Amino acid sequence: MAAFTELVFSGVQPTGNLHLGNYLGAVKRFVEMQDRDAQCLYCVVDLHAITVWQDPEALRGQIREVTAAFLAAGIDPKRSIVFNQSQVPQHAELAWVFNCVARLGWLNRMTQFKEKAGKDRENASIGLYDYPVLMAADILAYRATHVPVGEDQKQHLELTRDIAQKFNTDFAGSIAAHGHGDAFFPITEPLIGGPAARVMSLRDGTKKMSKSDPSDNSRINLTDDADAIAQKIRRAKTDPEPLPSEVAGLKERPEADNLVGIYAALAGITREEVLRDFGGAQFSAFKPALADLAVTSLAPIAGEMRRLTADPGHIDAVLADGSARAETIAAQTLDAVKDIVGFVRRGPSLQAVR
Ligand code: TRP
């Protein structure tokens, strides 16, 4: 297998309220990945957002808000590349090539499409059906080797691997002839896990924390202030038992498990370590400790997001700079893909347009 340099890519959709689940499952981990010796690219996936209807003015605001959340949480736009997908045309371009590699049978198995399309599948957009192919293009336009994502994206990452594999096999002769050895695309590793891979609703520990839950008390929004955060944790559903001293004791106790997982993820420790301190404690003692931890970790992010969103010009400049840097990488991939597939092109595409 060819050797690929380590490169991290991930994306977040600008489709409304970011909450604790997005923070612990994605953004906080993106920040941690910056300390690896790897280039990181973090993308606001606006092309994915429009696979379902988005009000144009609201969408523009949400793109800036996700960018602000990235920066407020500690993603450094100098070390990492922070950008929005629609400013880098190679994502859509590579998705077309991948549309011709991926098979109908593969896409027909995607469970997220079935959930999102619901009963009225005839009325779903073609973009929603093609969503996982665009996601493969996002990742492989940079030949990314590692993708931190939530548990729910596992199947999409498998599809990305299948597309890379089939491209490498179908075009093996041409890949070698153009000097790319025995594989052009890496087989990307998903990075799923951590204590908060799945953050559940504060009102029902069996349901995912979600921006579409009608009860605002079910989630902690990244824009909530200290009072709102503390109040939502105080009101979180629990059971009457004290916390167990072993992780095994959290089985069949979804609400307790969720709150312990949130504490662990915020503190950067394991569930075991949380229970070492709080095993045997009542929720009346654990909840205030969790509320304090959540407020000290999250309230500064909310404050910084408010400061950043007050200056959209600065956010737009960060996105423009990141998009230009992303494009220089993606353009090289697309030039190579065009050669491999057998297209005729002008020369190095990026220099040609600049
Ligand atoms: N589908 C992802 C989600 O909903 C967002 C996404 C789009 C993404 N493109 C990506 C995540 C590429 C990782 C890599 O969470």
mmCIF file of N, CA, C and O and ligand atoms in Angstrom, residues 9-13 45 48 85 112 116 131 134-135 138-139 147-149 152-153 156-157, ligand 1:
data_model
loop_
_atom_site.group_PDB
_atom_site.id
_atom_site.type_symbol
_atom_site.label_atom_id
_atom_site.label_comp_id
_atom_site.label_asym_id
_atom_site.label_seq_id
_atom_site.Cartn_x
_atom_site.Cartn_y
_atom_site.Cartn_z
ATOM 1 N N PHE A 9 -9.535 15.391 8.593
ATOM 2 C CA PHE A 9 -10.615 16.201 8.018
ATOM 3 C C PHE A 9 -11.891 15.922 8.775
ATOM 4 O O PHE A 9 -12.192 14.770 9.113
ATOM 5 N N SER A 10 -12.666 16.965 9.060
ATOM 6 C CA SER A 10 -14.033 16.719 9.509
ATOM 7 C C SER A 10 -14.929 17.881 9.118
ATOM 8 O O SER A 10 -14.444 18.954 8.736
ATOM 9 N N GLY A 11 -16.226 17.649 9.209
ATOM 10 C CA GLY A 11 -17.195 18.660 8.785
ATOM 11 C C GLY A 11 -18.362 18.743 9.747
ATOM 12 O O GLY A 11 -18.711 17.767 10.405
ATOM 13 N N VAL A 12 -18.937 19.935 9.830
ATOM 14 C CA VAL A 12 -20.147 20.143 10.638
ATOM 15 C C VAL A 12 -21.157 20.892 9.769
ATOM 16 O O VAL A 12 -20.806 21.856 9.082
ATOM 17 N N GLN A 13 -22.409 20.447 9.804
ATOM 18 C CA GLN A 13 -23.452 21.097 9.012
ATOM 19 C C GLN A 13 -23.943 22.380 9.675
ATOM 20 O O GLN A 13 -24.214 22.374 10.873
ATOM 21 N N VAL A 45 -20.013 22.459 6.285
ATOM 22 C CA VAL A 45 -20.480 21.794 5.060
ATOM 23 C C VAL A 45 -21.828 22.361 4.609
ATOM 24 O O VAL A 45 -22.885 21.755 4.756
ATOM 25 N N HIS A 48 -23.858 20.342 2.007
ATOM 26 C CA HIS A 48 -24.675 19.302 2.628
ATOM 27 C C HIS A 48 -25.948 19.883 3.238
ATOM 28 O O HIS A 48 -27.006 19.256 3.196
ATOM 29 N N GLN A 85 -17.392 24.727 2.687
ATOM 30 C CA GLN A 85 -17.353 23.816 1.541
ATOM 31 C C GLN A 85 -17.651 24.504 0.201
ATOM 32 O O GLN A 85 -16.985 24.235 -0.798
ATOM 33 N N GLN A 112 -29.149 6.543 7.119
ATOM 34 C CA GLN A 112 -29.485 7.938 7.423
ATOM 35 C C GLN A 112 -30.409 8.534 6.361
ATOM 36 O O GLN A 112 -31.291 9.329 6.676
ATOM 37 N N LYS A 116 -33.915 10.255 7.199
ATOM 38 C CA LYS A 116 -34.169 11.662 6.870
ATOM 39 C C LYS A 116 -35.268 11.804 5.823
ATOM 40 O O LYS A 116 -36.026 12.771 5.847
ATOM 41 N N TYR A 131 -25.922 12.576 -0.635
ATOM 42 C CA TYR A 131 -25.179 13.162 0.491
ATOM 43 C C TYR A 131 -23.907 12.381 0.852
ATOM 44 O O TYR A 131 -22.826 12.961 0.999
ATOM 45 N N LEU A 134 -21.005 12.997 -1.626
ATOM 46 C CA LEU A 134 -20.374 14.302 -1.421
ATOM 47 C C LEU A 134 -19.464 14.255 -0.193
ATOM 48 O O LEU A 134 -18.380 14.842 -0.183
ATOM 49 N N MET A 135 -19.889 13.542 0.822
ATOM 50 C CA MET A 135 -19.073 13.424 2.036
ATOM 51 C C MET A 135 -17.757 12.689 1.724
ATOM 52 O O MET A 135 -16.687 13.086 2.208
ATOM 53 N N ASP A 138 -15.559 15.205 0.122
ATOM 54 C CA ASP A 138 -14.976 16.136 1.107
ATOM 55 C C ASP A 138 -13.672 15.568 1.651
ATOM 56 O O ASP A 138 -12.653 16.255 1.757
ATOM 57 N N ILE A 139 -13.753 14.316 2.051
ATOM 58 C CA ILE A 139 -12.638 13.663 2.738
ATOM 59 C C ILE A 139 -11.495 13.376 1.764
ATOM 60 O O ILE A 139 -10.328 13.658 2.031
ATOM 61 N N VAL A 147 -10.628 10.781 10.223
ATOM 62 C CA VAL A 147 -11.836 11.595 10.277
ATOM 63 C C VAL A 147 -12.533 11.414 11.624
ATOM 64 O O VAL A 147 -13.147 10.371 11.877
ATOM 65 N N PRO A 148 -12.430 12.410 12.524
ATOM 66 C CA PRO A 148 -13.182 12.327 13.782
ATOM 67 C C PRO A 148 -14.660 12.613 13.520
ATOM 68 O O PRO A 148 -14.999 13.657 12.977
ATOM 69 N N VAL A 149 -15.508 11.674 13.878
ATOM 70 C CA VAL A 149 -16.969 11.824 13.662
ATOM 71 C C VAL A 149 -17.727 11.132 14.786
ATOM 72 O O VAL A 149 -17.164 10.350 15.545
ATOM 73 N N ASP A 152 -22.936 8.058 14.568
ATOM 74 C CA ASP A 152 -23.960 8.004 13.508
ATOM 75 C C ASP A 152 -23.374 8.146 12.103
ATOM 76 O O ASP A 152 -24.085 7.931 11.117
ATOM 77 N N GLN A 153 -22.086 8.500 12.002
ATOM 78 C CA GLN A 153 -21.488 8.686 10.670
ATOM 79 C C GLN A 153 -20.665 7.483 10.211
ATOM 80 O O GLN A 153 -20.022 7.507 9.169
ATOM 81 N N HIS A 156 -21.392 6.117 6.746
ATOM 82 C CA HIS A 156 -20.912 7.003 5.684
ATOM 83 C C HIS A 156 -19.395 6.876 5.493
ATOM 84 O O HIS A 156 -18.896 6.972 4.378
ATOM 85 N N LEU A 157 -18.684 6.659 6.577
ATOM 86 C CA LEU A 157 -17.234 6.471 6.468
ATOM 87 C C LEU A 157 -16.904 5.148 5.778
ATOM 88 O O LEU A 157 -15.942 5.055 5.011
HETATM 89 N N1 TRP B 1 -22.361 14.090 7.679
HETATM 90 C C1 TRP B 1 -21.630 14.738 8.736
HETATM 91 C C2 TRP B 1 -22.574 14.931 9.936
HETATM 92 O O1 TRP B 1 -23.745 15.121 9.754
HETATM 93 C C3 TRP B 1 -21.062 16.070 8.301
HETATM 94 C C4 TRP B 1 -20.005 15.878 7.263
HETATM 95 C C5 TRP B 1 -20.062 16.222 5.947
HETATM 96 C C6 TRP B 1 -18.725 15.317 7.479
HETATM 97 N N2 TRP B 1 -18.906 15.930 5.324
HETATM 98 C C7 TRP B 1 -18.056 15.357 6.230
HETATM 99 C C8 TRP B 1 -18.095 14.774 8.599
HETATM 100 C C9 TRP B 1 -16.773 14.840 6.078
HETATM 101 C C10 TRP B 1 -16.805 14.257 8.441
HETATM 102 C C11 TRP B 1 -16.155 14.303 7.193
HETATM 103 O O2 TRP B 1 -22.116 14.950 11.049
#
